[in-house]
Amino acid sequence: MEEFVEVAEAVEQFARHGHAFYPARQPGVGDVTVLYVGADTYYVACNSKDFCKRLIRWFCMSEKLLLRFSYEILGQRKHAPFVLSAGLTLIPFWYPRYDNAAHRTAYVSMSSIQSYRFHSHDASVTLVLEDNHTLELPYSFQRLKKQLIHAEFVYYKFTARIRKEAQFSPITAEKCKN
């Protein structure tokens, strides 16, 4: 199923069941973002950067703080993976098909990646995602592995921090006093 949906609906659907989103163009519409949500493919009439910002806002988070957390851990400013929830870690990939700077990044959910195939003839990688979706990226095998390792590292730091905060929260401290 391929259809255009409203941005608010698409953000909610992606937050619950999303695998990846990436930039594209549609004749007569312009910049669109293609979403892999469950087994379906949707289109949203906005660029990939705007969609990512709306997704971050849906989780009631600040893009600046998310990227700063990733930077503190990895020392990587551009295309740093970030964690929106325990079940959704987004890995950004450079997707240089369009002139618009806000429309050059594809985002993939870390938990949706099942495997990948490297194509040596053109130095690209095909990600195989859940529900039989695929995404072709102009990445070398080493760059892909680096992004995946960084995403796992950020995810583990995030979950360790959440556990640490839960361990020392005021509610837990109150229970310990009684």
mmCIF file of C-alpha atoms in Angstrom:
data_model
loop_
_atom_site.group_PDB
_atom_site.id
_atom_site.type_symbol
_atom_site.label_atom_id
_atom_site.label_comp_id
_atom_site.label_asym_id
_atom_site.label_seq_id
_atom_site.Cartn_x
_atom_site.Cartn_y
_atom_site.Cartn_z
ATOM 1 C CA MET A 1 0.000 0.000 0.000
ATOM 2 C CA GLU A 2 1.476 3.333 -1.090
ATOM 3 C CA GLU A 3 -0.411 6.487 -0.241
ATOM 4 C CA PHE A 4 -0.014 10.077 0.891
ATOM 5 C CA VAL A 5 -0.888 10.692 4.536
ATOM 6 C CA GLU A 6 -1.008 13.742 6.773
ATOM 7 C CA VAL A 7 2.199 14.520 8.640
ATOM 8 C CA ALA A 8 0.675 14.212 12.136
ATOM 9 C CA GLU A 9 -0.780 10.785 11.350
ATOM 10 C CA ALA A 10 2.472 9.648 9.735
ATOM 11 C CA VAL A 11 4.523 10.709 12.762
ATOM 12 C CA GLU A 12 2.278 8.744 15.116
ATOM 13 C CA GLN A 13 2.316 5.666 12.873
ATOM 14 C CA PHE A 14 6.083 5.801 12.513
ATOM 15 C CA ALA A 15 6.592 6.198 16.259
ATOM 16 C CA ARG A 16 4.597 3.024 16.856
ATOM 17 C CA HIS A 17 5.557 0.754 13.932
ATOM 18 C CA GLY A 18 8.180 2.539 11.804
ATOM 19 C CA HIS A 19 11.243 0.993 10.176
ATOM 20 C CA ALA A 20 12.796 3.779 8.093
ATOM 21 C CA PHE A 21 12.161 7.045 6.283
ATOM 22 C CA TYR A 22 14.117 8.651 3.494
ATOM 23 C CA PRO A 23 13.916 11.583 1.053
ATOM 24 C CA ALA A 24 12.326 11.366 -2.381
ATOM 25 C CA ARG A 25 10.612 13.555 -4.988
ATOM 26 C CA GLN A 26 7.172 13.241 -6.524
ATOM 27 C CA PRO A 27 6.211 15.013 -9.744
ATOM 28 C CA GLY A 28 3.840 17.858 -9.028
ATOM 29 C CA VAL A 29 4.443 17.662 -5.266
ATOM 30 C CA GLY A 30 8.172 18.235 -4.805
ATOM 31 C CA ASP A 31 10.049 16.974 -1.776
ATOM 32 C CA VAL A 32 8.365 14.059 -0.036
ATOM 33 C CA THR A 33 9.473 11.674 2.670
ATOM 34 C CA VAL A 34 8.938 7.969 2.079
ATOM 35 C CA LEU A 35 8.059 5.998 5.214
ATOM 36 C CA TYR A 36 8.287 2.272 5.820
ATOM 37 C CA VAL A 37 5.686 1.636 8.511
ATOM 38 C CA GLY A 38 4.902 -1.999 9.219
ATOM 39 C CA ALA A 39 4.412 -3.698 5.862
ATOM 40 C CA ASP A 40 3.166 -0.461 4.251
ATOM 41 C CA THR A 41 4.858 2.409 2.447
ATOM 42 C CA TYR A 42 3.571 5.945 2.970
ATOM 43 C CA TYR A 43 4.460 9.342 1.532
ATOM 44 C CA VAL A 44 4.431 12.633 3.432
ATOM 45 C CA ALA A 45 4.641 16.034 1.756
ATOM 46 C CA CYS A 46 7.605 17.398 3.737
ATOM 47 C CA ASN A 47 11.362 16.974 3.711
ATOM 48 C CA SER A 48 13.108 14.336 5.822
ATOM 49 C CA LYS A 49 14.604 16.883 8.250
ATOM 50 C CA ASP A 50 11.168 18.358 9.061
ATOM 51 C CA PHE A 51 9.707 14.888 9.532
ATOM 52 C CA CYS A 52 12.525 13.977 11.913
ATOM 53 C CA LYS A 53 11.956 17.171 13.934
ATOM 54 C CA ARG A 54 8.232 16.424 14.225
ATOM 55 C CA LEU A 55 8.989 12.862 15.310
ATOM 56 C CA ILE A 56 11.326 14.142 18.026
ATOM 57 C CA ARG A 57 8.630 16.576 19.200
ATOM 58 C CA TRP A 58 6.098 13.723 19.282
ATOM 59 C CA PHE A 59 8.334 12.050 21.873
ATOM 60 C CA CYS A 60 8.433 15.384 23.804
ATOM 61 C CA MET A 61 12.171 15.711 23.382
ATOM 62 C CA SER A 62 14.551 18.410 22.265
ATOM 63 C CA GLU A 63 16.584 17.817 19.100
ATOM 64 C CA LYS A 64 19.399 19.910 20.515
ATOM 65 C CA LEU A 65 19.617 17.833 23.703
ATOM 66 C CA LEU A 66 19.408 14.532 21.807
ATOM 67 C CA LEU A 67 22.244 15.489 19.511
ATOM 68 C CA ARG A 68 24.302 16.857 22.411
ATOM 69 C CA PHE A 69 23.891 13.532 24.265
ATOM 70 C CA SER A 70 25.125 11.663 21.174
ATOM 71 C CA TYR A 71 27.989 14.113 20.703
ATOM 72 C CA GLU A 72 29.137 13.753 24.325
ATOM 73 C CA ILE A 73 29.244 9.982 23.933
ATOM 74 C CA LEU A 74 30.612 9.659 20.391
ATOM 75 C CA GLY A 75 32.281 12.960 19.600
ATOM 76 C CA GLN A 76 30.392 12.846 16.288
ATOM 77 C CA ARG A 77 28.443 15.924 15.225
ATOM 78 C CA LYS A 78 27.113 14.946 11.806
ATOM 79 C CA HIS A 79 24.813 11.967 11.379
ATOM 80 C CA ALA A 80 25.040 10.916 15.014
ATOM 81 C CA PRO A 81 22.518 8.210 16.006
ATOM 82 C CA PHE A 82 20.004 9.157 18.688
ATOM 83 C CA VAL A 83 17.578 7.354 20.974
ATOM 84 C CA LEU A 84 13.941 8.452 21.104
ATOM 85 C CA SER A 85 12.720 5.623 23.341
ATOM 86 C CA ALA A 86 13.896 2.228 24.524
ATOM 87 C CA GLY A 87 12.420 0.727 21.352
ATOM 88 C CA LEU A 88 13.376 3.398 18.804
ATOM 89 C CA THR A 89 16.968 4.312 18.057
ATOM 90 C CA LEU A 90 17.296 6.231 14.792
ATOM 91 C CA ILE A 91 20.433 5.879 12.703
ATOM 92 C CA PRO A 92 20.913 8.697 10.179
ATOM 93 C CA PHE A 93 22.551 7.942 6.839
ATOM 94 C CA TRP A 94 23.715 10.428 4.246
ATOM 95 C CA TYR A 95 21.421 10.109 1.214
ATOM 96 C CA PRO A 96 22.867 12.486 -1.434
ATOM 97 C CA ARG A 97 20.240 12.377 -4.159
ATOM 98 C CA TYR A 98 18.810 15.898 -3.852
ATOM 99 C CA ASP A 99 20.053 19.495 -3.774
ATOM 100 C CA ASN A 100 18.015 20.551 -0.739
ATOM 101 C CA ALA A 101 20.313 20.285 2.318
ATOM 102 C CA ALA A 102 17.331 19.444 4.563
ATOM 103 C CA HIS A 103 16.438 16.565 2.267
ATOM 104 C CA ARG A 104 19.643 14.513 2.214
ATOM 105 C CA THR A 105 19.333 12.185 5.198
ATOM 106 C CA ALA A 106 17.689 8.779 5.529
ATOM 107 C CA TYR A 107 16.821 7.489 9.012
ATOM 108 C CA VAL A 108 16.566 3.809 9.923
ATOM 109 C CA SER A 109 15.341 2.272 13.169
ATOM 110 C CA MET A 110 18.144 0.182 14.649
ATOM 111 C CA SER A 111 15.765 -2.574 15.741
ATOM 112 C CA SER A 112 14.345 -2.922 12.210
ATOM 113 C CA ILE A 113 17.628 -3.858 10.523
ATOM 114 C CA GLN A 114 17.683 -7.583 9.846
ATOM 115 C CA SER A 115 20.727 -7.814 7.566
ATOM 116 C CA TYR A 116 22.690 -5.946 4.942
ATOM 117 C CA ARG A 117 24.364 -6.719 1.630
ATOM 118 C CA PHE A 118 27.487 -5.009 0.333
ATOM 119 C CA HIS A 119 27.803 -4.393 -3.407
ATOM 120 C CA SER A 120 31.480 -4.076 -4.304
ATOM 121 C CA HIS A 121 30.857 -2.953 -7.896
ATOM 122 C CA ASP A 122 29.472 0.435 -6.811
ATOM 123 C CA ALA A 123 30.494 0.547 -3.113
ATOM 124 C CA SER A 124 26.926 0.623 -1.857
ATOM 125 C CA VAL A 125 25.003 -1.255 0.800
ATOM 126 C CA THR A 126 21.459 -2.575 0.792
ATOM 127 C CA LEU A 127 19.800 -2.690 4.196
ATOM 128 C CA VAL A 128 17.211 -5.424 4.592
ATOM 129 C CA LEU A 129 14.576 -4.294 7.079
ATOM 130 C CA GLU A 130 11.608 -5.949 8.728
ATOM 131 C CA ASP A 131 8.510 -6.628 6.610
ATOM 132 C CA ASN A 132 10.625 -7.143 3.445
ATOM 133 C CA HIS A 133 11.613 -3.486 3.025
ATOM 134 C CA THR A 134 15.004 -2.632 1.541
ATOM 135 C CA LEU A 135 16.970 0.595 1.414
ATOM 136 C CA GLU A 136 19.936 1.201 -0.884
ATOM 137 C CA LEU A 137 22.646 3.445 0.627
ATOM 138 C CA PRO A 138 25.828 4.869 -0.917
ATOM 139 C CA TYR A 139 27.920 3.622 2.014
ATOM 140 C CA SER A 140 31.031 1.483 2.188
ATOM 141 C CA PHE A 141 30.916 -1.575 4.398
ATOM 142 C CA GLN A 142 33.239 0.090 6.944
ATOM 143 C CA ARG A 143 31.092 3.237 7.206
ATOM 144 C CA LEU A 144 27.956 1.161 7.671
ATOM 145 C CA LYS A 145 29.538 -0.926 10.433
ATOM 146 C CA LYS A 146 30.789 2.244 12.135
ATOM 147 C CA GLN A 147 27.277 3.749 12.145
ATOM 148 C CA LEU A 148 25.759 0.523 13.500
ATOM 149 C CA ILE A 149 28.373 0.263 16.263
ATOM 150 C CA HIS A 150 27.834 3.915 17.201
ATOM 151 C CA ALA A 151 24.069 3.371 17.335
ATOM 152 C CA GLU A 152 24.442 0.376 19.654
ATOM 153 C CA PHE A 153 26.846 2.302 21.875
ATOM 154 C CA VAL A 154 24.489 5.292 22.188
ATOM 155 C CA TYR A 155 21.574 2.927 22.880
ATOM 156 C CA TYR A 156 23.461 1.128 25.668
ATOM 157 C CA LYS A 157 24.568 4.410 27.240
ATOM 158 C CA PHE A 158 20.976 5.687 27.092
ATOM 159 C CA THR A 159 19.517 2.554 28.720
ATOM 160 C CA ALA A 160 22.259 2.543 31.384
ATOM 161 C CA ARG A 161 21.456 6.166 32.166
ATOM 162 C CA ILE A 162 17.729 5.414 32.402
ATOM 163 C CA ARG A 163 18.393 2.503 34.792
ATOM 164 C CA LYS A 164 20.707 4.684 36.886
ATOM 165 C CA GLU A 165 18.105 7.487 37.131
ATOM 166 C CA ALA A 166 15.373 4.994 38.025
ATOM 167 C CA GLN A 167 17.587 3.500 40.713
ATOM 168 C CA PHE A 168 18.116 6.867 42.399
ATOM 169 C CA SER A 169 14.787 8.541 41.691
ATOM 170 C CA PRO A 170 12.922 10.299 44.550
ATOM 171 C CA ILE A 171 10.206 7.637 44.401
ATOM 172 C CA THR A 172 12.789 4.871 44.938
ATOM 173 C CA ALA A 173 14.513 6.882 47.678
ATOM 174 C CA GLU A 174 11.155 7.336 49.436
ATOM 175 C CA LYS A 175 10.537 3.591 49.320
ATOM 176 C CA CYS A 176 13.994 2.953 50.825
ATOM 177 C CA LYS A 177 13.286 5.246 53.794
ATOM 178 C CA ASN A 178 10.115 3.408 54.768
#
